[in-house]
Coordinates of C-alpha atoms and ligand atoms in Angstrom, one line a residue:
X19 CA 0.0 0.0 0.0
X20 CA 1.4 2.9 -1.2
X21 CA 0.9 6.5 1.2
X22 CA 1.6 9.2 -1.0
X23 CA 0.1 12.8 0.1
X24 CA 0.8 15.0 -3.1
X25 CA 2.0 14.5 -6.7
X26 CA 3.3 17.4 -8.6
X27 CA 3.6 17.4 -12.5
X28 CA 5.7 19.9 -14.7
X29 CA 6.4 20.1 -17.7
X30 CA 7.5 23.1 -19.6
X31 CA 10.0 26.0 -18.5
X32 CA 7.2 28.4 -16.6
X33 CA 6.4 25.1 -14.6
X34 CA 8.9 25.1 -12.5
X35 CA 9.4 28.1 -10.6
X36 CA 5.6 27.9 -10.1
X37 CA 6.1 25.0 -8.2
X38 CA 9.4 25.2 -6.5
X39 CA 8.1 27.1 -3.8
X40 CA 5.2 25.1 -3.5
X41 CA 6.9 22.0 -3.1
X42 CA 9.9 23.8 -1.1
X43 CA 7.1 24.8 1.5
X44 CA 5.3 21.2 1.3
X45 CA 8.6 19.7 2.2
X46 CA 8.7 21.3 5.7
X47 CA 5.3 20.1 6.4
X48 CA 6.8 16.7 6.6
X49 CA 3.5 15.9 4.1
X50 CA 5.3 13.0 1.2
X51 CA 5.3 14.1 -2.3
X52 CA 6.9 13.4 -5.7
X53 CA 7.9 15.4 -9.0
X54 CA 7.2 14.0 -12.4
X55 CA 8.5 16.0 -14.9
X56 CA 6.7 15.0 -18.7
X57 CA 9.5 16.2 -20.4
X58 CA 7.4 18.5 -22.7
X59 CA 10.2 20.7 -22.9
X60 CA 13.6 18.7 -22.6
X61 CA 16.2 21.2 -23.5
X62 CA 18.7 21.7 -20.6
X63 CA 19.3 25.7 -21.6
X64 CA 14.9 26.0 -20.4
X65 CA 14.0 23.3 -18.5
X66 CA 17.1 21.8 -16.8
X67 CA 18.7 25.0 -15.9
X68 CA 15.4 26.1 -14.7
X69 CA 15.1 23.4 -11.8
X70 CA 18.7 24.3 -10.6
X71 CA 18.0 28.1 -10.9
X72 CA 14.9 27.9 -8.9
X73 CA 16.8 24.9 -6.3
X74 CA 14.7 22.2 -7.3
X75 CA 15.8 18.4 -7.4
X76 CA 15.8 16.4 -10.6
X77 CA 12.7 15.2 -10.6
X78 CA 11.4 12.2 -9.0
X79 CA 9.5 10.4 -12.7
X80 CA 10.8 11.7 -16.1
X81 CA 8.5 10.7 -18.4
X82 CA 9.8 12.2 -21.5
X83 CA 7.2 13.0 -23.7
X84 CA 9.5 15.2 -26.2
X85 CA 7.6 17.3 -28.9
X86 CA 4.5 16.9 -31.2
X87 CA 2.1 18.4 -32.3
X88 CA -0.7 19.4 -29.5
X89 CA -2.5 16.2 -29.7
X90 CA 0.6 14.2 -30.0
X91 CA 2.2 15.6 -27.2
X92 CA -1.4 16.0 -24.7
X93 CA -2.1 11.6 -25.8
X94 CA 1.7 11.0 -24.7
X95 CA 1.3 12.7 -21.4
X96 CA -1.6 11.1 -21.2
X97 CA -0.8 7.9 -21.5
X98 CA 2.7 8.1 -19.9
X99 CA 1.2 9.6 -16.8
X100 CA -1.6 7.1 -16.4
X101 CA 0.0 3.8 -14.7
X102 CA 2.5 5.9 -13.0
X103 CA -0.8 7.6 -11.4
X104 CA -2.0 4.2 -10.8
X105 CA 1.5 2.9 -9.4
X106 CA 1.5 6.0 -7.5
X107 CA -2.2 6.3 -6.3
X108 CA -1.3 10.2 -4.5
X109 CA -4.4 11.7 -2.5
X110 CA -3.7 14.7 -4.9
X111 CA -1.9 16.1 -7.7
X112 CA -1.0 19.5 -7.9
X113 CA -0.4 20.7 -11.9
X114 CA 0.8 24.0 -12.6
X115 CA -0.1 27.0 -15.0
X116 CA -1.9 26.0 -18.5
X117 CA 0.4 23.4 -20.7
X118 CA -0.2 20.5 -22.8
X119 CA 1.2 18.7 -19.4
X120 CA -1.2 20.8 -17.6
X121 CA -4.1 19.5 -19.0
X122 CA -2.9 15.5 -20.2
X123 CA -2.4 15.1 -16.6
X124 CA -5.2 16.8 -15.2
X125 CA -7.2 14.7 -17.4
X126 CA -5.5 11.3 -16.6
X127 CA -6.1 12.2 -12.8
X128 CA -9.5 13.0 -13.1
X129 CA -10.6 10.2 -15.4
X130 CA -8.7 8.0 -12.2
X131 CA -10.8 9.8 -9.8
X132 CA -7.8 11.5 -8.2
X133 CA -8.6 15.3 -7.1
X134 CA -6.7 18.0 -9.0
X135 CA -5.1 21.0 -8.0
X136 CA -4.8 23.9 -10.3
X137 CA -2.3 26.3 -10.1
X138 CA -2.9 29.6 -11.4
X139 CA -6.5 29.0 -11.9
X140 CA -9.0 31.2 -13.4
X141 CA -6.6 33.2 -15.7
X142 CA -8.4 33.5 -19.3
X143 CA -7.4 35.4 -22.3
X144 CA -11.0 34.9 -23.6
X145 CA -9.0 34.1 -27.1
X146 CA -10.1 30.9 -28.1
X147 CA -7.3 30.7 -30.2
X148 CA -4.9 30.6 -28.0
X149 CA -3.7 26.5 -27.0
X150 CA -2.7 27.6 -23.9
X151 CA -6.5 29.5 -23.3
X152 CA -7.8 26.0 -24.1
X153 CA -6.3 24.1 -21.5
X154 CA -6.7 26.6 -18.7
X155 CA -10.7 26.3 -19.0
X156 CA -10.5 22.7 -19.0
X157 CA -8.0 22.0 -15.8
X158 CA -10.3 24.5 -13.9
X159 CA -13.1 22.2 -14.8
X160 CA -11.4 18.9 -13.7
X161 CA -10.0 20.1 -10.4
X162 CA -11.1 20.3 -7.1
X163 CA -8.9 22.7 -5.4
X164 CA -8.3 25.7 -7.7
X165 CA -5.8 27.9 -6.3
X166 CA -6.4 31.3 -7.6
X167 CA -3.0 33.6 -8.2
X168 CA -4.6 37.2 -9.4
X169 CA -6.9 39.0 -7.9
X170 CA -8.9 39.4 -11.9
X171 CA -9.3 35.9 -12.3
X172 CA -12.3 36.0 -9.5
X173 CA -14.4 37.0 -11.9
X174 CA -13.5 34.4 -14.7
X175 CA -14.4 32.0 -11.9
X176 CA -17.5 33.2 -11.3
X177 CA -18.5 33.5 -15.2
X178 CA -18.1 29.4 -15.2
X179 CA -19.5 29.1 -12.2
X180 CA -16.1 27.8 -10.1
X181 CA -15.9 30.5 -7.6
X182 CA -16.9 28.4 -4.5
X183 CA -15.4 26.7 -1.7
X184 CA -12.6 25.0 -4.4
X185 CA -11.1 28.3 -5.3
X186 CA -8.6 30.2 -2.7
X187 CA -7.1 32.9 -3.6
X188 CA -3.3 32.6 -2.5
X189 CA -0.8 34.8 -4.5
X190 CA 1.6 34.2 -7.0
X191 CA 4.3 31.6 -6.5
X192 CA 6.0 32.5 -9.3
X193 CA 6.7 35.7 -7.7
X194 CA 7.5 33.4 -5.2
X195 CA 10.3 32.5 -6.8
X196 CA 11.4 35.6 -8.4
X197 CA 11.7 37.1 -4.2
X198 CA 13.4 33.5 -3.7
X199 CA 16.5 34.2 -6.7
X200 CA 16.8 37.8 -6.1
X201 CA 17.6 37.4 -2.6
X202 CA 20.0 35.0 -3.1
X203 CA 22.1 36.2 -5.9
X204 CA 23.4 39.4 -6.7
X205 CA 21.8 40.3 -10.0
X206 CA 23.9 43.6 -10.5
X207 CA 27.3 41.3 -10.7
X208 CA 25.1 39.2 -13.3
X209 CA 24.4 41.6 -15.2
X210 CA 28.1 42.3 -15.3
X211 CA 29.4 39.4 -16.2
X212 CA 26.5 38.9 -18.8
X213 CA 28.1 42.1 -20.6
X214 CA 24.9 43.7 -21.6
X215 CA 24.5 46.7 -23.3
X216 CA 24.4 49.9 -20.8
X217 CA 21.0 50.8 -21.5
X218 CA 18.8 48.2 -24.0
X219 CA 15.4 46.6 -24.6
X220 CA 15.0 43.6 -24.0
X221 CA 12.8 40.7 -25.5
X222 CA 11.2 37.6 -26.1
X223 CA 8.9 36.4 -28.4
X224 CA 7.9 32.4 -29.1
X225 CA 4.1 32.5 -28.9
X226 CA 2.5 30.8 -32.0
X227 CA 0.4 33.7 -33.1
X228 CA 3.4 35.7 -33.8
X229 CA 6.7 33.0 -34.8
X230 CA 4.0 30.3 -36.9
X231 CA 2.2 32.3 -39.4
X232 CA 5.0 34.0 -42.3
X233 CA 3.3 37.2 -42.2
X234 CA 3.6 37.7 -38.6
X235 CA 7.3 36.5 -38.3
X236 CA 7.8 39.2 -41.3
X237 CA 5.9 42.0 -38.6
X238 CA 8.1 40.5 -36.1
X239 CA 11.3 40.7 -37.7
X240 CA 10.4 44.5 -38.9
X241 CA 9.4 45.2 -35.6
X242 CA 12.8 44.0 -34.1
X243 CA 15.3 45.9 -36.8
X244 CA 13.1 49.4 -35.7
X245 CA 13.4 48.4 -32.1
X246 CA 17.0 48.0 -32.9
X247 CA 17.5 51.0 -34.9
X248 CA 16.0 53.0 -31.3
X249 CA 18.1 50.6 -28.5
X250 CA 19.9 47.6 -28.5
X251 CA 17.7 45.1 -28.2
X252 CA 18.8 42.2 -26.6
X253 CA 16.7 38.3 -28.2
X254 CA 16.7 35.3 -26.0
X255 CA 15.8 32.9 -28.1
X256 CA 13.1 30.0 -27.2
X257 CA 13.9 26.9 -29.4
X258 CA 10.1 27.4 -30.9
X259 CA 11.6 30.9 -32.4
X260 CA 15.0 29.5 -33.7
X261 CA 14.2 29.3 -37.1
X262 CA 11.5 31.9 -37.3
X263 CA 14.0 34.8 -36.0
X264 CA 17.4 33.6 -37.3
X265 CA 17.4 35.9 -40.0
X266 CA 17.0 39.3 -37.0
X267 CA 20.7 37.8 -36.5
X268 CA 22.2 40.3 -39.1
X269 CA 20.1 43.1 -38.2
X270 CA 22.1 46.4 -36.6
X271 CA 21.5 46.7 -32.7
X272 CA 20.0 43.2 -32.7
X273 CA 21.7 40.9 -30.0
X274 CA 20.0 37.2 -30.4
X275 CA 21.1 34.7 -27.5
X276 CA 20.4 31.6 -26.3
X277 CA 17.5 31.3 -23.6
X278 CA 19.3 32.9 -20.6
X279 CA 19.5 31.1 -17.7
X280 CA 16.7 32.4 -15.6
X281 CA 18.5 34.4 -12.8
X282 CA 20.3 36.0 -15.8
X283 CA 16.9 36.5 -17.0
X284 CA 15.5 38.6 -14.2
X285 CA 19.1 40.4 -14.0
X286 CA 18.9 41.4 -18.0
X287 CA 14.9 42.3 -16.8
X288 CA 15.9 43.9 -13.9
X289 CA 18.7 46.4 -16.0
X290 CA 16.6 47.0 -19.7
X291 CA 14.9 49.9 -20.0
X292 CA 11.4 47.9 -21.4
X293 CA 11.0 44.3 -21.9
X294 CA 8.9 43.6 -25.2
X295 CA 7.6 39.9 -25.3
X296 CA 4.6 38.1 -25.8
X297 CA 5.3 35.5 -22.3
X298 CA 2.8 35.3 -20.0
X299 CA 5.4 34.7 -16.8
X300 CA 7.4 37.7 -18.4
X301 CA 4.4 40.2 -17.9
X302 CA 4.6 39.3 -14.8
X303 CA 7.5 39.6 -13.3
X304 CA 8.3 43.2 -15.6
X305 CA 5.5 44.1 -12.9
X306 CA 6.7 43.4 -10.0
X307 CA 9.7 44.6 -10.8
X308 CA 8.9 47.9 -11.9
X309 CA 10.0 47.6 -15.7
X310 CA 7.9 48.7 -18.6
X311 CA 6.6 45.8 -20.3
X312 CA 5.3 45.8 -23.8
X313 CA 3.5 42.9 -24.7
X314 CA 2.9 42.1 -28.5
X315 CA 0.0 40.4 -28.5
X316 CA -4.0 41.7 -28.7
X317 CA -5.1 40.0 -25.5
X318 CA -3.8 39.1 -22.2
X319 CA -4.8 36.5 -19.5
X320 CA -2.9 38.6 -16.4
X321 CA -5.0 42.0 -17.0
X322 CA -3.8 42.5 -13.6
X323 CA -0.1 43.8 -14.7
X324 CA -2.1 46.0 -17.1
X325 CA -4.1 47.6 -13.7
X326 CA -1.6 47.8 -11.2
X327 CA 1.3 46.8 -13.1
X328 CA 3.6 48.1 -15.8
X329 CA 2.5 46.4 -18.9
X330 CA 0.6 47.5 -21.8
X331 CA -0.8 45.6 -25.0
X332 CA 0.4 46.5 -28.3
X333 CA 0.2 45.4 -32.1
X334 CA 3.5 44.8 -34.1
X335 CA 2.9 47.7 -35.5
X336 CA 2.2 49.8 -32.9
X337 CA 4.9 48.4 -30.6
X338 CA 7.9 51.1 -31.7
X339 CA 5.3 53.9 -30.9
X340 CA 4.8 52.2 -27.5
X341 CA 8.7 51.5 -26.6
X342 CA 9.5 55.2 -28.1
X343 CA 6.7 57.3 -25.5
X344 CA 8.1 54.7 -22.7
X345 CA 12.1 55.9 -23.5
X346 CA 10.7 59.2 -23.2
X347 CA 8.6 59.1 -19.9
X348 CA 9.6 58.3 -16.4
X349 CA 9.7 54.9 -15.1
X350 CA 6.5 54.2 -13.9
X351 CA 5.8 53.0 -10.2
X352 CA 3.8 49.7 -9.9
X353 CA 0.8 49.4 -7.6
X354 CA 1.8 46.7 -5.1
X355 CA -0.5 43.3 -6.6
X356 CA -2.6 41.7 -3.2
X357 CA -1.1 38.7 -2.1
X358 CA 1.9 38.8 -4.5
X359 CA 4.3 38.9 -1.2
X360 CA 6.6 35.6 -1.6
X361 CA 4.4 33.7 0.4
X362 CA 2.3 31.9 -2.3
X363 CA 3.9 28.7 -1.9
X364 CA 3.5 28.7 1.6
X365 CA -0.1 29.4 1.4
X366 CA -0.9 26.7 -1.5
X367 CA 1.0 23.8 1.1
X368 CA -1.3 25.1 4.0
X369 CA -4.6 24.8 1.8
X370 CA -3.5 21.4 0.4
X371 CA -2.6 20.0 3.8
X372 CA -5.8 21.2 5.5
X373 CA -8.1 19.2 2.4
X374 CA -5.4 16.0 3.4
X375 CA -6.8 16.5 6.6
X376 CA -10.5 16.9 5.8
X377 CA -10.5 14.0 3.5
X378 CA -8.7 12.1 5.7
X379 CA -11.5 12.9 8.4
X380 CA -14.0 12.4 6.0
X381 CA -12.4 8.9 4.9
X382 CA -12.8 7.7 8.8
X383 CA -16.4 9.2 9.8
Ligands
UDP429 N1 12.9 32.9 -18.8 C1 14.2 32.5 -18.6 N2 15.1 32.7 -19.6 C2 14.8 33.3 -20.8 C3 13.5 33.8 -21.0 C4 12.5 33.6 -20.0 O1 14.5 31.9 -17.6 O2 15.7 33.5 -21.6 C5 11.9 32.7 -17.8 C6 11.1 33.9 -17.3 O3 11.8 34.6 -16.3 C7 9.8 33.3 -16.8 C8 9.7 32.1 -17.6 O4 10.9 31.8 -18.3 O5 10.0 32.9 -15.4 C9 8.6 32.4 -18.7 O6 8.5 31.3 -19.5 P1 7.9 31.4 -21.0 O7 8.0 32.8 -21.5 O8 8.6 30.3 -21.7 O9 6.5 30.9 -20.8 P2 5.1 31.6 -20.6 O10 5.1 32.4 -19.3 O11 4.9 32.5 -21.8 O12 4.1 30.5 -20.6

């Protein structure tokens, strides 16, 4: 008989400092728990250096999954996950943010009768054709516990009818994580030794509606050599972009890199003068940390950062307008966002050891 409290599931890049804190935090409860990692993203430079950055173990279960298309990769988790959740038999599992992973596992869980725990429920987009918009409506549905990370997504909740005694609203352990890093290293030496322009924008840009579609990667390209021709801009690149923005290799004041490692991430964010990107975790942490974020993109699931944040929609072609008034103003000051404190994690492992508890209660009435 096997007495496992809590299993986690990651799977891509924005995973994992989502749930580093949450399992750091679970792990002083004494409570038992593993880590299976799908291996949806399998590159060391995201996901690998990702774990160390945010002081994770290797995980527990590797899965690997690799690549596919959306219904290749969401059947492999699915049926990769599905005798380890049987072998396993946890009282919960806890899945993070709005992947392929995300959902395949939230699926295989639910179809087991195992409770679900979202994390970072109730975040919608309302853009149907969005993947990621997709899976976050459907892990909401199968869970039990949905642990709610801004303050917006109360009202997403309520629309579907989920805003009840499943959904807790406990902050954002992502930020979490970003407190966790910053304390511990010096990101001004980082920056140093990552030899960064002295002032420069910096970017990112993988989402399929802008890298897929050959008229967009030509907006995105023109939109990086005029970015370019105002700031160096400085291009991590995510693998889904390689190809797409190669050619932005040759263009003057255009710095393409490999995907920084992410404590060289927040240092580059913490120095540019405005991050353009269309990531969702980028938004952000651009917020919290007081940077003016402009994302490409026409809609945004974290409307928050838009309210008491720093970040402001734009088109491709509207972006240079947007970057140019920003260069030109003050920095702005962010609101403070409730709850987004560092203590998320903390909060999530005292909500899931209190319905351990209940059921366990329940299980001996
Ligand atoms: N990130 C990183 N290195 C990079 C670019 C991003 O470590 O070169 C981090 C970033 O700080 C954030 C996360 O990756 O924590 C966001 O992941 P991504 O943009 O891939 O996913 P999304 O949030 O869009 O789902």
């Amino acid at each position: 008989m096997n007495f496992l409290d809590v299993l986690h599931v990651i799977g891509a890049r924005p995973n994992v400092p989502k749930a580093a804190p949450v399992v750091r935090a679970l792990a002083e409860t004494g409570a038992s728990q593993l880590v299976v990692s799908t291996g949806q993203h399998y590159d060391d430079d995201l996901f690998g250096s990702m774990l160390r950055a945010v002081g994770m173990s290797a995980p527990d279960i590797e899965l690997n999954v690799g690549s596919g298309s959306h219904a290749q990769q969401t059947a492999a988790v699915l049926t990769s996950i599905e005798p380890v959740l049987i072998e396993q038999s946890p009282r919960i599992v806890v899945v993070y943010g709005d992947v392929n992973s995300t959902l395949a596992a939230a699926l295989a869980a639910a179809k087991l009768h195992l409770p679900v725990a979202h994390v970072e429920s109730g975040l919608r987009s309302h853009d149907p054709a969005m993947p990621e918009e997709i899976n976050r409506r459907l892990v909401d549905h199968l869970s039990t516990l949905l642990f709610v990370t801004s303050p917006d997504a109360w009202v997403n909740l309520r629309a579907e009818g989920l805003a009840d005694e499943r959904a807790i609203e406990v902050g954002n352990p992502m930020i979490d994580s970003l407190i966790w890093a910053r304390d511990l290293t010096d990101l001004h030496q980082r920056r140093i030794a990552l030899d960064l322009p002295e002032d420069f924008i910096l970017a990112t840009i993988h989402r399929p509606s802008n890298v897929d579609d050959p008229d967009q990667v030509e907006a995105v390209l023109a939109l990086l050599r005029e970015l370019g021709s105002l700031l160096p801009v400085v291009l991590p690149v995510h693998p889904r972009s390689r190809v797409a923005l190669s050619p932005a290799q040759n263009f003057p004041g255009v710095h393409l890199t490999a995907p920084l490692e992410y404590r060289d991430f927040l240092a580059a964010l913490a120095g540019s003068r405005v991050v353009v990107t269309d990531s969702g975790g980028v938004q952000e942490e651009a917020s919290f940390l007081g940077i003016p974020c402009v994302t490409i993109r026409t809609t945004t699931e974290r409307p928050v950062t838009i309210t008491h944040g720093t970040n402001r929609l734009a088109t491709l072609a509207s972006a240079t307008a947007d970057v140019n008034a920003i260069l030109r103003s003050p920095r702005p000051v962010p609101a403070s966002i409730p709850l987004w404190d560092g203590h998320a994690g903390n909060r999530i492992a005292q909500a899931l050891l209190a319905y351990l508890h209940r059921t366990h209660e329940s299980a001996h009435v």
